[in-house]
Coordinates of C-alpha atoms and ligand atoms in Angstrom, one line a residue:
X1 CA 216.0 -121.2 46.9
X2 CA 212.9 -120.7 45.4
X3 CA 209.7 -118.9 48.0
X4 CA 208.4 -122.1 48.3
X5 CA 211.0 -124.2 49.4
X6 CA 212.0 -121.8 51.8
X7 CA 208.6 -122.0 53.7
X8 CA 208.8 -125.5 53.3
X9 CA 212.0 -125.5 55.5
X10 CA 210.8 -123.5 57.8
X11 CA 207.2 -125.1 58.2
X12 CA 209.4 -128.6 58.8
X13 CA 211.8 -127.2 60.7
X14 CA 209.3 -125.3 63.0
X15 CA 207.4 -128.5 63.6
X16 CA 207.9 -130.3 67.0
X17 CA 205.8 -132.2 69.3
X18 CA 204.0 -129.3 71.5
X19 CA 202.6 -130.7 74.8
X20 CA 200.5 -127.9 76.0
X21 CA 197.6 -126.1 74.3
X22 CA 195.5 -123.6 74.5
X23 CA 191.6 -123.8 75.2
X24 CA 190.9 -122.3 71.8
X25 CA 189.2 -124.3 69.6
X26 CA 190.0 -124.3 65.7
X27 CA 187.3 -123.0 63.2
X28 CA 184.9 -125.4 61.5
X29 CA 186.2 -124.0 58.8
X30 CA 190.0 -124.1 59.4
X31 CA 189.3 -128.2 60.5
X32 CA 188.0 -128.6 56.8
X33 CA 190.8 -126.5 55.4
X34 CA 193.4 -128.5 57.3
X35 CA 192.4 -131.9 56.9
X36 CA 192.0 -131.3 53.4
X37 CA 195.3 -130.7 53.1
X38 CA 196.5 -134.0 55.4
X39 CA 194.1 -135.9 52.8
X40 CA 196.5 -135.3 50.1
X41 CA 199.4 -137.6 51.6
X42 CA 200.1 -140.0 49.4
X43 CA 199.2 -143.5 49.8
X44 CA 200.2 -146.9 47.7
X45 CA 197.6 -147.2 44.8
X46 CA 196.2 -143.8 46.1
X47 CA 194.0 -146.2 48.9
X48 CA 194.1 -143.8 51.0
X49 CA 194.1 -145.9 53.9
X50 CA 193.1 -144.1 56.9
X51 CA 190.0 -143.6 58.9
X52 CA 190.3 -140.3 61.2
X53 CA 188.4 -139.5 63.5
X54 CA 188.6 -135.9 64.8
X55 CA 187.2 -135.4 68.3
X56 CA 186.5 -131.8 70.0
X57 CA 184.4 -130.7 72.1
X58 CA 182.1 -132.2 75.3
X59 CA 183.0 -135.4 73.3
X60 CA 187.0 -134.7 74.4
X61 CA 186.1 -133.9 77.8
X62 CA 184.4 -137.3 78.4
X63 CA 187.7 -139.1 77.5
X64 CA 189.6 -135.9 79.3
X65 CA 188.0 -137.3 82.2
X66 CA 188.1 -141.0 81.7
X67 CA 191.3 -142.0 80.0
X68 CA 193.6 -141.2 82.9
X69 CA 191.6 -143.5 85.1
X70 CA 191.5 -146.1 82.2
X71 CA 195.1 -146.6 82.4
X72 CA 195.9 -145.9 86.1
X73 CA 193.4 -149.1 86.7
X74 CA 195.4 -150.9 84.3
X75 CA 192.9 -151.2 81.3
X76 CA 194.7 -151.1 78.6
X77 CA 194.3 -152.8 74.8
X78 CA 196.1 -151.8 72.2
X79 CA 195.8 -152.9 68.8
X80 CA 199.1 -152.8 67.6
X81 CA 201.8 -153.6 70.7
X82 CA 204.1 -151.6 72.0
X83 CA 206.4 -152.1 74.9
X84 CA 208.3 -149.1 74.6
X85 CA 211.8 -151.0 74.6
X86 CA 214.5 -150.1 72.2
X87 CA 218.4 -151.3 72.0
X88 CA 221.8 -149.8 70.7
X89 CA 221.5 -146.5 69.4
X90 CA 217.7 -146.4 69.0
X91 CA 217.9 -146.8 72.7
X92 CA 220.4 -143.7 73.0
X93 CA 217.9 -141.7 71.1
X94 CA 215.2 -142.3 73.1
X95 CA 217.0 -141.5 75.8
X96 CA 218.0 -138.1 74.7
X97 CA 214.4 -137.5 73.5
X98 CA 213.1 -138.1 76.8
X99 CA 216.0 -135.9 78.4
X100 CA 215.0 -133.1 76.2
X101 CA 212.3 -133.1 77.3
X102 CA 212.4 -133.3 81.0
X103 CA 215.1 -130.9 80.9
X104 CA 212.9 -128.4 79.1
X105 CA 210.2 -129.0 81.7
X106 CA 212.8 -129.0 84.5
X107 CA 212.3 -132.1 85.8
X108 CA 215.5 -133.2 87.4
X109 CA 215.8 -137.5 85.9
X110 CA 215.5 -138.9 89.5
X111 CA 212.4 -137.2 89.8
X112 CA 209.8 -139.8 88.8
X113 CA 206.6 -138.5 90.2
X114 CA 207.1 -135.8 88.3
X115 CA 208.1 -137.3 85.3
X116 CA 204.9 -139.8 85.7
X117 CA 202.7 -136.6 86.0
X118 CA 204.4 -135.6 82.4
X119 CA 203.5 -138.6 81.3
X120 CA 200.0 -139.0 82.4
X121 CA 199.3 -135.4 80.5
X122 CA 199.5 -137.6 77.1
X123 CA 195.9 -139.4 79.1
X124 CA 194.6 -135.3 78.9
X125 CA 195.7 -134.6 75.5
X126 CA 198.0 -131.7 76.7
X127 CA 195.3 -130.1 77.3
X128 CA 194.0 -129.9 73.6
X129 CA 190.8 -128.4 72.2
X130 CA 191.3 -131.7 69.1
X131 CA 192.5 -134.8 69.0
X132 CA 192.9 -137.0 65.5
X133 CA 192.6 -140.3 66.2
X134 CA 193.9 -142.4 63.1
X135 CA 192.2 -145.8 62.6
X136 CA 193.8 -148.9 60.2
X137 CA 190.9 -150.2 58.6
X138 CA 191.4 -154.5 58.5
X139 CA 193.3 -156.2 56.6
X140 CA 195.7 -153.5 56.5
X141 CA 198.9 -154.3 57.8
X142 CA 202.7 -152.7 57.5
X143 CA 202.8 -151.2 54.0
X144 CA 199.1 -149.5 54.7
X145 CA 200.4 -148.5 58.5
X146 CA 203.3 -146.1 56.4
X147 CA 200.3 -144.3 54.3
X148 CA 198.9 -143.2 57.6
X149 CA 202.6 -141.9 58.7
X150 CA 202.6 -139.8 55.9
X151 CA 199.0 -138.5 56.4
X152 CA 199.8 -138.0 59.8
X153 CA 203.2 -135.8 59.0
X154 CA 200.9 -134.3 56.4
X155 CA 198.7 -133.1 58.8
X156 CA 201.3 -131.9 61.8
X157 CA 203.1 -129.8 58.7
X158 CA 199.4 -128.6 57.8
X159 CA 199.0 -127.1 61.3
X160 CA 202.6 -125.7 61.8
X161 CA 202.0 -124.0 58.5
X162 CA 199.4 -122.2 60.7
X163 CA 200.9 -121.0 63.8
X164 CA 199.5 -124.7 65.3
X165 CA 200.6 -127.0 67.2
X166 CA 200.2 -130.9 67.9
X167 CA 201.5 -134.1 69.7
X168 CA 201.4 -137.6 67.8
X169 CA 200.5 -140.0 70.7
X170 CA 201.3 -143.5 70.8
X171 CA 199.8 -143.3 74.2
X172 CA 196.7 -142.7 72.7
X173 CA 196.1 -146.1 71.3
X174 CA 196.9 -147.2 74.6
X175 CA 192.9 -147.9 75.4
X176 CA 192.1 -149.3 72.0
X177 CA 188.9 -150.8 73.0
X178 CA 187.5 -147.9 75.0
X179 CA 187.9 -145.2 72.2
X180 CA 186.2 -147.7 69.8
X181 CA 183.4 -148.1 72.2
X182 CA 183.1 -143.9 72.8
X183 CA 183.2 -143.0 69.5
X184 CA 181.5 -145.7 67.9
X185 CA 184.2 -146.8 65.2
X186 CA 183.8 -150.2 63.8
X187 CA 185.7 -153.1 65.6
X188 CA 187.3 -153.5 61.8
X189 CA 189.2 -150.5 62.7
X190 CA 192.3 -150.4 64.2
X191 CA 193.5 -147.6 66.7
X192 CA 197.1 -146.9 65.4
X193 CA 198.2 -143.3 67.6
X194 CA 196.2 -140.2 68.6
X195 CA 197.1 -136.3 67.5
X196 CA 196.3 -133.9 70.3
X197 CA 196.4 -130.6 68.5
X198 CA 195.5 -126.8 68.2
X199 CA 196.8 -123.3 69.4
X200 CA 200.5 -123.8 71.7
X201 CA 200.6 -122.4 75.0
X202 CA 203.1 -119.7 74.8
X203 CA 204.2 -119.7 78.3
X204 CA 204.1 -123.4 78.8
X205 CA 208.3 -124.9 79.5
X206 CA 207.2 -128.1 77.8
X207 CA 206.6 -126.7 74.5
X208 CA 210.7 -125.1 74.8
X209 CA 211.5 -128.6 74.4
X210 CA 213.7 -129.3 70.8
X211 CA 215.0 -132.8 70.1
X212 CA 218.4 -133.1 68.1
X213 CA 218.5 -135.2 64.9
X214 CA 221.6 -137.9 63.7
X215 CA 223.7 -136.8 61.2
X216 CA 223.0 -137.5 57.8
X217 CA 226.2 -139.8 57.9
X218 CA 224.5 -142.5 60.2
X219 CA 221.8 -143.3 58.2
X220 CA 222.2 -141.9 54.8
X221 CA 224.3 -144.3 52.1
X222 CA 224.7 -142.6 48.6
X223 CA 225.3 -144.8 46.2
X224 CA 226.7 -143.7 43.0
Ligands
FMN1 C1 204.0 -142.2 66.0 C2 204.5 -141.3 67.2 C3 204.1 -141.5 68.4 C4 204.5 -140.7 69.5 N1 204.0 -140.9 70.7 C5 204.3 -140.0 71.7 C6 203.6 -140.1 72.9 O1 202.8 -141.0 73.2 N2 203.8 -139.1 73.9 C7 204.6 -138.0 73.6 O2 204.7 -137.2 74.5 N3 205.3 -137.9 72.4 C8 205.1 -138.9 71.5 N4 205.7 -138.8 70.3 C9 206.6 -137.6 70.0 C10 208.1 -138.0 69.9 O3 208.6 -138.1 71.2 C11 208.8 -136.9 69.1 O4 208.3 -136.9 67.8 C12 210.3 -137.1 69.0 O5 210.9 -137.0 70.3 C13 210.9 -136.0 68.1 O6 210.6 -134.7 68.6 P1 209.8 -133.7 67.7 O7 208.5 -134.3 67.3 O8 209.7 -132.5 68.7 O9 210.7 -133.3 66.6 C14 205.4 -139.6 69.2 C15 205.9 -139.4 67.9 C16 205.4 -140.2 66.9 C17 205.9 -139.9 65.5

């Protein structure tokens, strides 16, 4: 294989959600180099439709502070539903995913306030120095909502490539309203997920966590 494709493999091979970060923030200049790079996902008609806004700093520790409350009281408004339900073998999956990663963590399945104390990390950003949040400008819909799937892989391949790490978050766009109000993001925009990202915690058991894949023969037809 050519150099290239080699470090390509490994970069998306070496990529996996990451729930626990280090308080290191990321250069200026290493934010510019980085999103630069996400920026050239493609897009249909090269629209480009995405609206990120990257939040670090004594703005992250406001939401650090307020998010979990936000959605222990309830509050919750998301722009684009989710109930989390899933059936047959997406349901399977899911399953899995979410044994992987209590197993990992050693959290025995039964244990649920332990498992809910998992889950409420996603409301602290895994402790992140960053998180992306990735707007759908209006009238966007489905087609537009894949552009920012691919600048969001973009991106997570971007920061594997360098030794970092990240988390897409559905629960991010859990408190829809709130964020727009915090960060000041036109109501035209809507909250689609979060990224919490930057240096991995080494030592941390939720980061050993590695989901399986189906085989190519479950959802692969070649046609010839
Ligand atoms: C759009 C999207 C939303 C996700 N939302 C969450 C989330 O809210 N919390 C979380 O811990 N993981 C979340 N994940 C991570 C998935 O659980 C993970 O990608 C999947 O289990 C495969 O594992 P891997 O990313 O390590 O390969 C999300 C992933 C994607 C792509």
């Amino acid at each position: 294989m050519p150099d290239h494709a080699t470090a390509f493999s490994t970069v998306v091979r070496e990529r996996r959600s990451l729930r626990a970060f280090l308080p290191d923030p990321l250069s200026p200049a290493e934010l510019q180099a980085i999103f630069e790079e996400a920026a050239r996902a493609p897009s249909n008609c090269n629209t480009q439709p995405w609206v990120v806004h990257v939040v670090s700093g004594s703005k992250l520790e406001q939401l650090r502070e307020t998010l979990p409350g936000e959605f222990l009281a309830g509050r919750i408004s998301m722009d684009f539903p989710y109930d989390g339900t899933y059936q047959g073998v997406y349901k399977n999956r899911q399953y899995a995913s979410a044994q992987a990663l209590y197993s990992a963590m050693g959290i025995p399945r039964e244990d649920k306030a332990r498992r809910q104390e998992a889950f409420m990390r996603n409301f602290t950003f895994f402790d992140a120095p960053h998180v992306a949040f990735l707007f759908l400008p209006e009238p966007f819909g489905l087609r537009e909502a894949c552009d920012l799937g691919m600048f969001a892989q973009t991106l997570m391949l971007a920061l594997t490539a360098r030794g970092l790490g990240s988390c897409p978050q559905t629960a991010l766009g859990f408190q829809a309203d709130q964020l727009r109000a915090a960060l000041q993001v036109d109501p035209s925009h809507k909250l689609m997920f979060g990224i919490s990202f930057g240096h991995p915690d080494p030592g941390a058991a939720a980061n050993n966590c590695v989901t399986e894949r189906a085989s190519l023969d479950d959802f692969v037809i070649f046609h010839s």
